[in-house]
XYZ file of C-alpha atoms in Angstrom:
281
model
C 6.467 -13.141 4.275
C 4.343 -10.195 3.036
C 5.076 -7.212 4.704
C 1.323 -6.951 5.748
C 2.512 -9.825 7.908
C 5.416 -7.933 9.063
C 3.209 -4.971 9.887
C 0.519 -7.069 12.061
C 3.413 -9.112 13.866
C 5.160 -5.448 14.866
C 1.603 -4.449 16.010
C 0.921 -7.861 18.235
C 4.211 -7.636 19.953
C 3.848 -3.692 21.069
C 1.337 -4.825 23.465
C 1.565 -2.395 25.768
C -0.857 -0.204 27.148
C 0.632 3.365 28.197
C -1.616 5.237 25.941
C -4.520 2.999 25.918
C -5.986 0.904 23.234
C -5.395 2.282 19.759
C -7.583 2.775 17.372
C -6.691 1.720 13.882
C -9.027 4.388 12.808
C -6.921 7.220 14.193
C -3.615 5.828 14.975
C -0.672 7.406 13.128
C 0.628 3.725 12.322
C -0.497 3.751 8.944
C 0.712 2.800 5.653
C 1.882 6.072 4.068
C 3.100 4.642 0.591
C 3.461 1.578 -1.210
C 1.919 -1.922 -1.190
C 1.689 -4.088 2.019
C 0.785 -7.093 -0.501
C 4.282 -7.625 -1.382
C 6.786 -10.175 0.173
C 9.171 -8.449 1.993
C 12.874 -8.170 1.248
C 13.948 -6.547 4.391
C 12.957 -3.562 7.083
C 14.951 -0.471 7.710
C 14.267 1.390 10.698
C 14.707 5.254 10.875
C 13.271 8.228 12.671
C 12.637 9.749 9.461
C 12.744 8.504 5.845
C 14.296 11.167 3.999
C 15.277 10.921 0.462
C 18.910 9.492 1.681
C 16.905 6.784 3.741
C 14.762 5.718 0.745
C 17.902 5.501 -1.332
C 19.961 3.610 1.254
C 17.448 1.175 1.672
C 16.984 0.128 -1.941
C 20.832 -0.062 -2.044
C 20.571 -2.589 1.234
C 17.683 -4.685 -0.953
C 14.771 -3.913 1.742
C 11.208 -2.691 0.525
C 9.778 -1.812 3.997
C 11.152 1.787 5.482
C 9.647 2.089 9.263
C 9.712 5.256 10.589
C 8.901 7.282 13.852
C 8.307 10.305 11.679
C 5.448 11.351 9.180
C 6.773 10.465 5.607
C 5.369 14.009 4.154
C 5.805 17.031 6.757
C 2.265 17.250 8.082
C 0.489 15.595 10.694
C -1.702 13.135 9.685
C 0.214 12.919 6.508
C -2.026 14.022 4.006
C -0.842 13.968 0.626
C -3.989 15.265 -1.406
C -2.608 19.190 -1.088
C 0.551 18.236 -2.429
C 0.388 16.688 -5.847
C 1.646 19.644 -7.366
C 4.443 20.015 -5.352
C 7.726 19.518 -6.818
C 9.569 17.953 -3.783
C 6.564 15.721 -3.222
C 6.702 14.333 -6.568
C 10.193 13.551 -6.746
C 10.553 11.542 -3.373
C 7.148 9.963 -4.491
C 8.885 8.908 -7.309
C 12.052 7.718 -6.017
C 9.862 5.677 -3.729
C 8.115 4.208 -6.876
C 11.080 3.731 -8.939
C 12.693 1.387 -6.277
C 9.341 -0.303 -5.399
C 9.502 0.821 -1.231
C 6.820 0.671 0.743
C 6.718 2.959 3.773
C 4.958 2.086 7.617
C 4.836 4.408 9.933
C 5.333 2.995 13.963
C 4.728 5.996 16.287
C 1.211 4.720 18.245
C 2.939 1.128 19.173
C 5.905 1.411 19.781
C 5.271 4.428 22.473
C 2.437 1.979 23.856
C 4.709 -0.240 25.310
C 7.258 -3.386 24.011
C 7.850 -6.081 26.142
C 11.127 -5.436 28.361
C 10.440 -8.798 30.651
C 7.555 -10.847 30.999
C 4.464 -8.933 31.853
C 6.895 -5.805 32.257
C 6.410 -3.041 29.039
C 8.365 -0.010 28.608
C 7.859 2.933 25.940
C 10.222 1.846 23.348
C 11.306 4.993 22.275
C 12.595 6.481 25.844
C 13.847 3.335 26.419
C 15.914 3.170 23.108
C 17.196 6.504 24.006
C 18.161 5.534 27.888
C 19.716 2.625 26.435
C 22.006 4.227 23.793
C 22.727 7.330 26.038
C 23.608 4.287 28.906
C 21.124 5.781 31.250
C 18.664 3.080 31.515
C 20.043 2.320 34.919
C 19.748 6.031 35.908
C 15.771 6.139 34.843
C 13.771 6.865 38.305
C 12.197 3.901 39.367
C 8.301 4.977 39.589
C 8.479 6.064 35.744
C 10.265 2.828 34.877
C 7.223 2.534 31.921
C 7.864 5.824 30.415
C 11.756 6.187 30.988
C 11.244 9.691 30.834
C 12.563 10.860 34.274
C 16.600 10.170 35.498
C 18.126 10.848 38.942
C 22.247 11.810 38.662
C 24.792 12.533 41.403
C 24.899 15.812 40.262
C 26.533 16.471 37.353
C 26.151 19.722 35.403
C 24.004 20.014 32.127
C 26.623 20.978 30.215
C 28.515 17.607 30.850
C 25.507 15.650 30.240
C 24.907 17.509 26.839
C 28.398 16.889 25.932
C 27.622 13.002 26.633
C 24.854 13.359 24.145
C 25.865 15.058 21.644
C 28.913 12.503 21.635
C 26.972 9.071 21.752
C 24.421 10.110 19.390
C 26.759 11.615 16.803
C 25.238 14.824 16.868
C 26.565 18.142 15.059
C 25.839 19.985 18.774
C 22.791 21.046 20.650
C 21.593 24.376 22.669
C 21.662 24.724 26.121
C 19.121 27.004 27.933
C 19.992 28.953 31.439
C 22.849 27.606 33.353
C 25.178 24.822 32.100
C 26.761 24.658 35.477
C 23.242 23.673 36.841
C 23.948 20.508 39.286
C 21.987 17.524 38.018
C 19.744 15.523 40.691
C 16.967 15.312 38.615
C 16.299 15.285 34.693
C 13.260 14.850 32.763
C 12.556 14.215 28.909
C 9.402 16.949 29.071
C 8.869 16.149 25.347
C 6.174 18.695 23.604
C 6.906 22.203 25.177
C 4.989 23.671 22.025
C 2.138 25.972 23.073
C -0.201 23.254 23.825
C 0.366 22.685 26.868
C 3.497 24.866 28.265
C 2.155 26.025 31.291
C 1.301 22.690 32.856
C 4.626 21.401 31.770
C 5.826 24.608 33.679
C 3.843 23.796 36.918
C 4.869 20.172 36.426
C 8.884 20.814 36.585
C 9.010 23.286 39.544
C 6.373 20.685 42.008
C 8.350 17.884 41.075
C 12.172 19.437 41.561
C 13.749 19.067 38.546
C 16.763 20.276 37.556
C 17.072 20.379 34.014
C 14.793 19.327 30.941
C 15.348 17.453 27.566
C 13.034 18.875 25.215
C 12.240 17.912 21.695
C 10.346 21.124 20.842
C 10.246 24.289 23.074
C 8.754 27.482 22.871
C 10.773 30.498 23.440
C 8.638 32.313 24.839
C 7.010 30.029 27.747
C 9.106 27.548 29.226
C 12.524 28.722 27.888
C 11.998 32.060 29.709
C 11.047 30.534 32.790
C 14.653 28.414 32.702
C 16.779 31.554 31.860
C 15.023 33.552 34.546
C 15.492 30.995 37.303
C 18.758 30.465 36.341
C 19.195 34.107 36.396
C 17.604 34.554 40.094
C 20.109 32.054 41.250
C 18.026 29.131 40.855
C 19.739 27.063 38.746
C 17.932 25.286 35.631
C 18.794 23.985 32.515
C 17.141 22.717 29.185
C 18.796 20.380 26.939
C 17.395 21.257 23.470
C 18.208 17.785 21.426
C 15.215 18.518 18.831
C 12.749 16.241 18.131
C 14.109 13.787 15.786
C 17.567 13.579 17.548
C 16.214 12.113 20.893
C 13.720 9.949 19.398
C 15.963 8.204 16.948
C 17.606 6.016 19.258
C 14.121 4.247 19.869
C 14.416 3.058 16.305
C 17.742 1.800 16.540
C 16.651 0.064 19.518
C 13.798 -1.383 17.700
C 16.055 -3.144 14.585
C 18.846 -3.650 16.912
C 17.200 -5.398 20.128
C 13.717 -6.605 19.718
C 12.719 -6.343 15.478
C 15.353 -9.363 14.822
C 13.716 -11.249 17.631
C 10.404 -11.265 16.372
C 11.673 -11.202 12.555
C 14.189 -13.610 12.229
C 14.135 -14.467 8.798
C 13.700 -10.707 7.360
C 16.830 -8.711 7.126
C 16.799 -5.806 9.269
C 18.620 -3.048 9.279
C 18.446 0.504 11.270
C 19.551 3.608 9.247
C 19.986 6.800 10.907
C 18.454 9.815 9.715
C 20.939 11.604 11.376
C 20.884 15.327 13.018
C 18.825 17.413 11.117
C 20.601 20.614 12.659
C 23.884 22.676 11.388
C 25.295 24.965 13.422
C 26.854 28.416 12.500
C 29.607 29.139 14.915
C 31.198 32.916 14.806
């Protein structure tokens, strides 16, 4: 099977609609290097196909690297500014030299893949209620997104320490109180200027106790969380990072529904793995 074929049978089966219908003019699910023509060997899944991913692959005998994640650090990823650029070249060339094509699946698998019959969830937040073992905790009205979790009131800090455990992380931050009481979480996603203020608005109408973030701008919504926690109204953020709360989506995606869909095309999920080191005094 080509992996052109691969690509279109991914597409078809993320047939939900959460975002709308995407447009293969703008979507991010584009081929960002290689040749789709080629039979393919095998898929590895990943949130982000570093150098180590690219090598790993070629070492499992797969050709087709999906990940979440742009391929080369900018939105959109462009590669015409950075021909000259040293670190470019060389992970262009290790791509070459081991003949890997790369897909990215961001758009679709967001959009929605098939949990029962007629019934799509976000892949992503699913993948991560499902290898945090929360998908029976996700709130019942956002059962598409899987963004939002009730609990019986335990604190941040012992959530955070269930995270950082299950996903194998090297730690993670904790803004305001880590004694908080959890009735309420929510995955707010994007705290990153944009649109900070409605995410603000958003978290104090609807109750919630403490937040997930994957970016989060010190100066907007963290500040608000210290100084409620500080005024005795106790609020926490959980600051995975990006890449770290995503990534179980992708493991999901090889480990669940890719094989189902795929079954003669080895598939494998490699973790990029926690981008983050931590300096402890």
């Amino acid at each position: 099977m080509k992996m052109s074929e691969v690509i279109q049978i991914i597409k078809d089966y993320c047939a939900g609609n959460f975002y709308g219908v995407i447009d293969e003019a703008t979507t991010r699910d584009k081929v960002l290097f290689g040749n789709t023509d080629e039979e393919c060997t095998g898929v590895v899944t990943t949130c982000f196909a570093s150098a180590d991913i690219i090598r790993k692959a070629a070492q499992l005998g797969c050709n087709l690297i999906i990940p979440h994640e742009a391929l080369f650090w900018n939105h959109g990823d462009h590669q015409d500014w950075l021909q000259n650029n040293r670190t470019y070249q060389a992970k262009a060339k290790l791509l070459n030299d081991n003949g890997i094509t790369v897909w990215r699946c961001h758009d679709h698998i967001h959009n929605g893949v098939p949990l029962l019959p007629h019934q799509y969830v976000d892949g992503i937040f699913y993948g991560f209620a499902k290898e945090a073992g929360w998908d029976g905790n996700i709130v019942h009205d956002d059962a598409v997104r899987a963004s939002n979790y009730s609990f019986h009131g335990e604190t941040a800090l012992q959530l955070a320490q269930h995270l950082v455990k299950t996903f194998n992380l090297n730690g993670t931050r904790i803004v305001g109180d880590p004694e908080t009481r959890v009735q309420r979480l929510r995955i707010v996603g994007h705290v990153d200027g944009r649109a900070d203020n409605e995410i603000l608005k958003q978290f104090e109408g609807d109750s919630i106790d403490c937040a997930i973030t994957l970016e989060c701008t010190d100066y907007t919504f963290n500040e608000y969380i210290r100084d409620s926690a500080q005024l005795n109204l106790p609020k926490a953020i959980i600051m995975l990072g990006h890449f770290n709360a995503e990534e179980p989506g992708m493991k999901y995606m090889a480990e669940s529904w890719l094989p189902q869909i795929l079954p003669e095309i080895p598939v494998h999920f490699v973790a990029s793995g926690d981008p983050f080191r931590y300096v402890h005094i």
